[in-house]
CSV table of C-alpha atoms in Angstrom, one decimal:
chain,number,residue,atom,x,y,z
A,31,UNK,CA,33.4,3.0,20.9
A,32,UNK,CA,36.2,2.1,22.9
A,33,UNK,CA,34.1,1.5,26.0
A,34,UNK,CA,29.8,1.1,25.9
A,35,UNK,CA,28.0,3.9,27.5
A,36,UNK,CA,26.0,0.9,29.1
A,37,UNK,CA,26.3,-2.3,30.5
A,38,UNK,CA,22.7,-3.4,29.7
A,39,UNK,CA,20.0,-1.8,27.5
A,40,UNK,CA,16.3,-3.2,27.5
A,41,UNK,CA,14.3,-2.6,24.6
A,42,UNK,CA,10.3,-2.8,25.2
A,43,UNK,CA,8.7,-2.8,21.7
A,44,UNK,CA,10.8,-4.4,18.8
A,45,UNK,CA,9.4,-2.6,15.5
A,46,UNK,CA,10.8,-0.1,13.2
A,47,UNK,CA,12.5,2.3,16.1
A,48,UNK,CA,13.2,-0.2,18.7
A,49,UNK,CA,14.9,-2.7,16.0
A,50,UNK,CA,16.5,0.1,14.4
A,51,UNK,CA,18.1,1.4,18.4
A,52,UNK,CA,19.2,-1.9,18.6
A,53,UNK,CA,21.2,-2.3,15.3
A,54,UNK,CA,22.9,1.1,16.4
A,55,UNK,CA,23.9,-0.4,19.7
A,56,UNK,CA,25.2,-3.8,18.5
A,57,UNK,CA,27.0,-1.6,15.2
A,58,UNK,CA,28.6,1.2,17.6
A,59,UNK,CA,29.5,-0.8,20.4
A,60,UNK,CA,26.8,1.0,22.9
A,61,UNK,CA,26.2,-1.7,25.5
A,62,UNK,CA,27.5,-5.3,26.3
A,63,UNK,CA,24.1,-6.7,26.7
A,64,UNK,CA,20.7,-5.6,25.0
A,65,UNK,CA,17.8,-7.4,26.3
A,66,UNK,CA,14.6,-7.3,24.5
A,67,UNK,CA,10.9,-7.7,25.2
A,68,UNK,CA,7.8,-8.3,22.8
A,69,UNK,CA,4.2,-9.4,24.1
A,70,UNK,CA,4.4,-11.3,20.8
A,71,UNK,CA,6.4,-14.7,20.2
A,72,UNK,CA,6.3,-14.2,16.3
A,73,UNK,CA,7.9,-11.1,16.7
A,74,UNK,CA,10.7,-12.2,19.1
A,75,UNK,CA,11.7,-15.3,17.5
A,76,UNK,CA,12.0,-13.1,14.2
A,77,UNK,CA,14.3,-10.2,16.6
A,78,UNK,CA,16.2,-13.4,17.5
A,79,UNK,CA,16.7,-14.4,14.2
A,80,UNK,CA,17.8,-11.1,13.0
A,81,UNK,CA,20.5,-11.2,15.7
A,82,UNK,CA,18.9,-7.9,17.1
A,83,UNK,CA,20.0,-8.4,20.8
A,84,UNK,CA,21.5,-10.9,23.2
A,85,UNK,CA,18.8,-11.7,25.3
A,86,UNK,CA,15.0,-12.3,24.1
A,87,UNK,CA,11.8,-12.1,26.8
A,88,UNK,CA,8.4,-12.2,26.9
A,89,UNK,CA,7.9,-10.7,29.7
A,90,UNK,CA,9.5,-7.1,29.9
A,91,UNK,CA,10.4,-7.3,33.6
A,92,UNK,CA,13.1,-10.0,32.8
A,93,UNK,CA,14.1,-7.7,30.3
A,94,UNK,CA,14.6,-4.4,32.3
A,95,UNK,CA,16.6,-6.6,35.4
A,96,UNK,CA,19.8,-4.9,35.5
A,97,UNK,CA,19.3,-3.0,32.8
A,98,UNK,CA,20.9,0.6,33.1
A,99,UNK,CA,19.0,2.2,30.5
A,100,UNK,CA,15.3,1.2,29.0
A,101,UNK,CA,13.8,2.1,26.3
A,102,UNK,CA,9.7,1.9,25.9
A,103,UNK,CA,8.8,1.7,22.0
A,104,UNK,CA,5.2,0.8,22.0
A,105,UNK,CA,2.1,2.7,21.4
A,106,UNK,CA,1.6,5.7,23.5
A,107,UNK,CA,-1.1,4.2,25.1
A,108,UNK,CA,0.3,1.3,25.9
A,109,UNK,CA,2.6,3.1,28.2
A,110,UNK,CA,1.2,3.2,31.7
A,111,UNK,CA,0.3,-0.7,31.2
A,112,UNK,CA,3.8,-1.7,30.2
A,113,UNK,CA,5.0,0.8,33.0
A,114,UNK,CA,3.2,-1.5,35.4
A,115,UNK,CA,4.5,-4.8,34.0
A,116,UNK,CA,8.0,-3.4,34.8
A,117,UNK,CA,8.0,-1.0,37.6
A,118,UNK,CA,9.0,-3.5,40.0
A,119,UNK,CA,12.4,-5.6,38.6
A,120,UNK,CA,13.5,-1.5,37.7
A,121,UNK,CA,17.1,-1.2,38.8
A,122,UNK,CA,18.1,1.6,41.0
A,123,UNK,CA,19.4,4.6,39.2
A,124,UNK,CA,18.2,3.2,35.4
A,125,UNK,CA,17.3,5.3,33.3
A,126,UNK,CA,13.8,4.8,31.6
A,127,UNK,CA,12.6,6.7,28.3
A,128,UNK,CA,10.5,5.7,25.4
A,129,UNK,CA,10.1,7.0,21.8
A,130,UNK,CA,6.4,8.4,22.0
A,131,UNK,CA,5.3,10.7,19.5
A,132,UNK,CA,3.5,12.2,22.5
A,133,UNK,CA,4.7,13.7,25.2
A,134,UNK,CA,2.4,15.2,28.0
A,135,UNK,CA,-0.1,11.7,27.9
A,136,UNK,CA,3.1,9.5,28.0
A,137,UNK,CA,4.4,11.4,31.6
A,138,UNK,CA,0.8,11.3,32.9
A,139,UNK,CA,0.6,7.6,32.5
A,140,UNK,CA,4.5,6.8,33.5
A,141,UNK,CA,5.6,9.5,35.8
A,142,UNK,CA,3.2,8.4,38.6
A,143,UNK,CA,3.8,4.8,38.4
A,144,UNK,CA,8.2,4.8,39.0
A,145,UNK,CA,9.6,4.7,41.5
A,146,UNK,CA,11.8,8.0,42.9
A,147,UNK,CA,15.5,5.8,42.2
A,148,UNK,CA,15.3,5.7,38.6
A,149,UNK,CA,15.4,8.7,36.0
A,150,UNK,CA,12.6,9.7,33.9
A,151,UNK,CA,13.3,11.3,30.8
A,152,UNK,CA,10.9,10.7,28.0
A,153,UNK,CA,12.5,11.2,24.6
A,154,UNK,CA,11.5,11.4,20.6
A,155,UNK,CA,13.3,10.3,17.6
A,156,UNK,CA,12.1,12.5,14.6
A,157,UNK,CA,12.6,9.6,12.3
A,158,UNK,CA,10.8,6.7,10.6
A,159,UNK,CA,9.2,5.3,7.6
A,160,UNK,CA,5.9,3.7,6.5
A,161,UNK,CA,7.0,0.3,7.2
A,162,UNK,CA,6.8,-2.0,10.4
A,163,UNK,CA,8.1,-4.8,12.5
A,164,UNK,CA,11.7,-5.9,13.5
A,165,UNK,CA,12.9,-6.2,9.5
A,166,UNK,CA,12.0,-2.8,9.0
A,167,UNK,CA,15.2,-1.2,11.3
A,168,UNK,CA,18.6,0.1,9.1
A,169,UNK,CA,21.1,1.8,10.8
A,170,UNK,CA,21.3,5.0,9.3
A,171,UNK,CA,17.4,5.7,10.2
A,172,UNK,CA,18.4,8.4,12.9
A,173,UNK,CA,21.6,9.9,11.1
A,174,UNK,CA,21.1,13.8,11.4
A,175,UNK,CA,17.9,13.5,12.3
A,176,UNK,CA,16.7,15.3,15.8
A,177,UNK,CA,15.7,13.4,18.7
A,178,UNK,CA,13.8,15.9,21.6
A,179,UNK,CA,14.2,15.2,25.4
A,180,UNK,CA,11.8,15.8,27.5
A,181,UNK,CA,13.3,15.4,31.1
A,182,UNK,CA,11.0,15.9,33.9
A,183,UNK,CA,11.3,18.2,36.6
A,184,UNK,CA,14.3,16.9,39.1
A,185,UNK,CA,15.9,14.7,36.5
A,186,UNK,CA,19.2,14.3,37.1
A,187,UNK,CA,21.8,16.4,34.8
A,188,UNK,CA,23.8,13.5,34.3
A,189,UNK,CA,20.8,11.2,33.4
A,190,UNK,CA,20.3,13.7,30.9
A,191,UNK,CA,24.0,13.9,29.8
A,192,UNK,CA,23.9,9.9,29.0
A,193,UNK,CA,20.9,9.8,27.6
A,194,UNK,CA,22.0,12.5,25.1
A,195,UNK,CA,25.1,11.0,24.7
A,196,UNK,CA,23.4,7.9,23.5
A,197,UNK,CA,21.2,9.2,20.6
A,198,UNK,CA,24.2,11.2,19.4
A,199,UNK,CA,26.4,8.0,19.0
A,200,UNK,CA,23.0,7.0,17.2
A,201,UNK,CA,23.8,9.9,14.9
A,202,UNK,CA,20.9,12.2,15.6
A,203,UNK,CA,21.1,16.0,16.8
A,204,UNK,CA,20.0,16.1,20.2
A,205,UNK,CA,17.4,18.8,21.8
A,206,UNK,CA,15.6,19.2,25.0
A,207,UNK,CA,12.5,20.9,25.7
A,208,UNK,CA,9.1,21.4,27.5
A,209,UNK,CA,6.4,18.4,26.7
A,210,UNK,CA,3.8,21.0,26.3
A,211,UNK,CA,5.8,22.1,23.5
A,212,UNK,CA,7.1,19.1,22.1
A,213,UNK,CA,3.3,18.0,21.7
A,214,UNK,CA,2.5,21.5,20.2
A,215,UNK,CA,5.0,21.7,17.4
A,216,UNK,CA,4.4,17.7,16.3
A,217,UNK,CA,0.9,18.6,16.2
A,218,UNK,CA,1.6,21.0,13.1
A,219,UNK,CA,4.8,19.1,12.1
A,220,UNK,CA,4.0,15.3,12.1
A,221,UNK,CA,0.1,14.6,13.6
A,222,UNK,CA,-2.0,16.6,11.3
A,223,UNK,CA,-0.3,15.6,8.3
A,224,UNK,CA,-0.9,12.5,8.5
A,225,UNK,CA,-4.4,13.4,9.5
A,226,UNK,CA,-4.8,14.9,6.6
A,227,UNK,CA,-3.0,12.1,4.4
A,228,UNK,CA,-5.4,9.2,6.1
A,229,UNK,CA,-8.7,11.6,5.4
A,230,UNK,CA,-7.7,12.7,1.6
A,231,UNK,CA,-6.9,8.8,0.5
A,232,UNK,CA,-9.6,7.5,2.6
A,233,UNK,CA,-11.9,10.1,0.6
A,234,UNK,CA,-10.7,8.9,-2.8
A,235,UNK,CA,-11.7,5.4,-2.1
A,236,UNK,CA,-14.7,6.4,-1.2
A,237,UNK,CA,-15.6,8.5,-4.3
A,238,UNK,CA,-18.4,6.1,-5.7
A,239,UNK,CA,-17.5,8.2,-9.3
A,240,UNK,CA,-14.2,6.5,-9.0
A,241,UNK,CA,-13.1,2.7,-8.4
A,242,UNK,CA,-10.4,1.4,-6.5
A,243,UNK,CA,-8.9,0.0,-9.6
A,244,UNK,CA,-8.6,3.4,-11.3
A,245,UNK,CA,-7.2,5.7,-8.2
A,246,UNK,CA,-4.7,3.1,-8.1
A,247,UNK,CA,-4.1,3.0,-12.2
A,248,UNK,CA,-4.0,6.5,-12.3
A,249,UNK,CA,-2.3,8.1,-9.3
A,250,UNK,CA,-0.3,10.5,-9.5
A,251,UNK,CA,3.0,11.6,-7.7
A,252,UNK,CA,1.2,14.1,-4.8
A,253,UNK,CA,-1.2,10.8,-4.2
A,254,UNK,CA,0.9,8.6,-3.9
A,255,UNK,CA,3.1,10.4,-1.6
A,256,UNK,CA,-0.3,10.3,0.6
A,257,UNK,CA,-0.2,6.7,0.5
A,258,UNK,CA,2.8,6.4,1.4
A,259,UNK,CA,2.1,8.4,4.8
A,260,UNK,CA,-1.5,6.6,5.2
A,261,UNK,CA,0.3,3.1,5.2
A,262,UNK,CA,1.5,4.1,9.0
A,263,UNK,CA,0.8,2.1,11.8
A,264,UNK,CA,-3.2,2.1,12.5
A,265,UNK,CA,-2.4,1.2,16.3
A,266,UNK,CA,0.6,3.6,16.7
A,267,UNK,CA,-1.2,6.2,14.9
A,268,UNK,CA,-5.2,5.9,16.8
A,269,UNK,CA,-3.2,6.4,19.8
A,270,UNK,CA,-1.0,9.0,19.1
A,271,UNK,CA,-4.5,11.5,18.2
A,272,UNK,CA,-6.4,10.4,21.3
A,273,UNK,CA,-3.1,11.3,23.5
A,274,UNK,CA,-2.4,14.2,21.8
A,275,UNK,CA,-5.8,15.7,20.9
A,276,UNK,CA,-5.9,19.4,22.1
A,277,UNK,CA,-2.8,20.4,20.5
A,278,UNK,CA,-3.9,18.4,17.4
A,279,UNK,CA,-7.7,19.8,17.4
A,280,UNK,CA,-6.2,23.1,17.6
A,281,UNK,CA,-3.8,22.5,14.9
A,282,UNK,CA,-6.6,21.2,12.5
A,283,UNK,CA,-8.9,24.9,13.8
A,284,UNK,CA,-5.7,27.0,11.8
A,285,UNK,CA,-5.8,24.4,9.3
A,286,UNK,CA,-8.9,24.7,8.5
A,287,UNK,CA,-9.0,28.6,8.6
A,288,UNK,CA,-6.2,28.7,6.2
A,289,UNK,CA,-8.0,26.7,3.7
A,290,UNK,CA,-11.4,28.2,3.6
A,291,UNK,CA,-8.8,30.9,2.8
A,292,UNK,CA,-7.5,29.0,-0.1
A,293,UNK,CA,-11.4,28.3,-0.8
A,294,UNK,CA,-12.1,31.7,-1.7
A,295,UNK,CA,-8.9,32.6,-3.8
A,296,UNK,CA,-10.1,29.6,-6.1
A,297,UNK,CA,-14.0,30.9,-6.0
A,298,UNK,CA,-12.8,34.4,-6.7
A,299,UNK,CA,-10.2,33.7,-8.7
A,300,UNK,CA,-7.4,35.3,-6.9
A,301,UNK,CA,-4.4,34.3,-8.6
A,302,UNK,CA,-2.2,36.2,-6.5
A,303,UNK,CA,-3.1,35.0,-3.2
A,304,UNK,CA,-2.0,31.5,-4.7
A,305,UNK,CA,1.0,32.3,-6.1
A,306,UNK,CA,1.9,34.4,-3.2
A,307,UNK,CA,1.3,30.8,-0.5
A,308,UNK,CA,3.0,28.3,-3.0
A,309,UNK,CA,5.9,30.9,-3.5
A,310,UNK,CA,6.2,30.6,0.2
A,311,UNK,CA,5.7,26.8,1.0
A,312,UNK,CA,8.2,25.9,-2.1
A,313,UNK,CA,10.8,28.2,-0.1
A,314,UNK,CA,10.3,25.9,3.1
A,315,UNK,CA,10.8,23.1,1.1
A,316,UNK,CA,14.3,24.4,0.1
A,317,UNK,CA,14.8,25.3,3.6
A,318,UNK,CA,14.3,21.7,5.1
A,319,UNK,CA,16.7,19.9,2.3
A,320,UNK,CA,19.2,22.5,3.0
A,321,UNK,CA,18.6,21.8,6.8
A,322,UNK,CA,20.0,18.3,5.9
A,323,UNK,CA,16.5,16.9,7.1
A,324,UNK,CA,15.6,15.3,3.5
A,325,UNK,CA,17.1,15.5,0.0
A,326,UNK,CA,16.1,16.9,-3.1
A,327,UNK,CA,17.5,13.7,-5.0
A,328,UNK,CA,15.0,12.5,-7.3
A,329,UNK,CA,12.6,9.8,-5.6
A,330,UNK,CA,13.5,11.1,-2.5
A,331,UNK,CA,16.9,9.7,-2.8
A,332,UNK,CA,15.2,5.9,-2.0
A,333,UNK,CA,17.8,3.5,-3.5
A,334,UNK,CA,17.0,-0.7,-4.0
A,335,UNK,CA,17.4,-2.6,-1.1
A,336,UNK,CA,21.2,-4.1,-0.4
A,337,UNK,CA,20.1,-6.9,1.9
A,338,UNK,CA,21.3,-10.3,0.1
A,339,UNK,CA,18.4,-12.7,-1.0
A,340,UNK,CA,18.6,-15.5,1.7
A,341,UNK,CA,20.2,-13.3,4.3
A,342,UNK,CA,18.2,-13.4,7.3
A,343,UNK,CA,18.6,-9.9,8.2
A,344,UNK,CA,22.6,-9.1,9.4
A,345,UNK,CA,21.9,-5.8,11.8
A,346,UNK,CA,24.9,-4.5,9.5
A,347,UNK,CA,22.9,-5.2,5.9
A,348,UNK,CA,19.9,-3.4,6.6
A,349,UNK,CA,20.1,-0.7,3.9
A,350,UNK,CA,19.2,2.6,4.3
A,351,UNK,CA,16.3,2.2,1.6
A,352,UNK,CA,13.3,3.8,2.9
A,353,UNK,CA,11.6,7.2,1.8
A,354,UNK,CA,12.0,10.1,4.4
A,355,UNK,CA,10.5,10.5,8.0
A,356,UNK,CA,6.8,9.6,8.3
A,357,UNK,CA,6.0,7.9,11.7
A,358,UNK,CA,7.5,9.3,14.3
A,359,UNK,CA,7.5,6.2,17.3
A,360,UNK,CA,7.5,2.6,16.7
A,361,UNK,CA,5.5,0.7,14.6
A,362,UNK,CA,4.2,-1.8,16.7
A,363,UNK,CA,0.7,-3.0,18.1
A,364,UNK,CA,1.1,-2.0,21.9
A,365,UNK,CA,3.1,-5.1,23.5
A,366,UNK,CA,4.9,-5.9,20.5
């Protein structure tokens, strides 16, 4: 870009989203300055070493000094406690957002705590992989994928405007809506199936008619797709279904009607009423790779690694290698 949309970005959380934002800043020119803040030193002297930003703190509140926009990509309940920790060195007019998979807990434990001067407008990127920490970032991670605002009421229509105009030059399709429905539709969309991934592969290990050794050996495709999604974030992920857990206990209620459904076409052997559901399921399938939200290639279109051996992780090598969305915020313990 010929001129950044910002002078200075804080990032609050360096994992898979926040290192992945700030590859896209430093790669498209989106601020002069991006700060960023990790409770952990590991982590920070590895975002340092990755050239992630320009400036590297501890503490979050040196981070977010004169930052014009910040971004919170921790845990979602770690929110409210890393609002406090930076509430006070906020800039006037800033803009704050975050990355939450959840959207009504993460207002309850912000909106309170900042002040009237700066502009609220929580935000989620629909994007992600299994994997973790400040390596795990590529550029391409939010390319046609939708991010959701979530602005809250009195937000400012050019806050929004920016804001938007930031995750687009990220390359993601931008959409704004209520939090009560944002954290309805990830219930169905992202929450319980990964509730449902972490209970099937957690069940197989338990299977005492079947060792560890042998569901690994003999794993099939549709398990190890599972695996894939149980390998999320344990922090990111406990959080995410005690801040969201109407809409997700509601979710898991039709869930669970449906398949006592499927129960009884298998005990009564209604062929039928199977064919009829997997006619329809492989239909939505077709309809989200034509969507341009996945890709029919074969192995979900994952291709080797291009990083160089020895290369300490250029913001500009980070390959596009991972499988398609499967955690939805950062990837971080909260703080990190």
């Amino acid at each position: 870009m010929s001129e950044p949309l910002f002078d200075r970005i804080a990032l609050v959380g360096i994992g898979l989203i926040g290192s992945s934002i700030a590859i896209n800043i430093r790669d498209r020119g989106l601020a002069r300055h991006v700060a960023i803040s990790t409770r952990s030193a590991e982590t920070l002297a590895r975002a340092e070493a990755l050239g992630l930003g320009d400036s590297f703190h501890q503490d979050p509140a040196d981070a977010v000094r004169n930052a014009d926009l910040v971004i919170l990509s921790v845990p979602v309940g770690a929110s409210g406690a890393v609002t406090k920790q930076i509430v006070a060195a906020l800039k006037p007019g800033a803009i704050v957002s975050d990355v939450g998979s959840v959207k009504g807990s993460v207002i309850e434990q912000m909106q309170p705590l900042l002040p009237e001067n700066v502009h609220f407008i929580p935000a989620h990127p629909l994007a992600g992989t299994e994997q973790s920490g400040p390596d795990a970032g590529f550029l391409e991670l939010f390319e046609n994928r939708w991010t959701i605002l979530t602005p809250v009421l009195g937000t400012a229509p050019e806050a929004t405007r920016r804001l938007t105009a930031f995750w687009e030059a990220c390359g993601a399709r931008v959409e704004s809506m209520t939090p009560e429905h944002h954290d309805l539709v990830l219930a169905i969309v992202s929450h319980v199936p990964h509730l449902i991934a972490y209970n099937i592969v957690g069940t197989a290990a338990d299977l005492e008619t079947v060792t560890q050794s042998e569901v690994v050996k003999f794993s099939a495709s549709g398990f190890r797709d599972f695996t894939r999604i149980a390998a999320s974030d344990p922090t990111m992920w406990r959080d995410v279904f005690l801040n969201n857990r109407d809409a997700v206990l509601e979710m898991l209620a039709r869930f669970s009607e449906d398949l006592a459904s499927l129960q009884r076409a298998i005990r009564w052997g209604d062929g039928d009423a199977l064919h009829a559901l997997f006619t329809r399921t492989r239909a939505i399938r077709r309809s989200i790779v034509e969507a341009g939200q996945d890709t029919d290639a074969p192995n979900f279109g994952r291709q080797p690694l291009t990083r160089a051996a020895g290369d300490a992780g250029s913001p500009k090598t980070a390959a596009s290698a991972q499988g398609p969305e499967v955690s939805a915020e950062a990837a971080v313990s909260p703080g990190e």
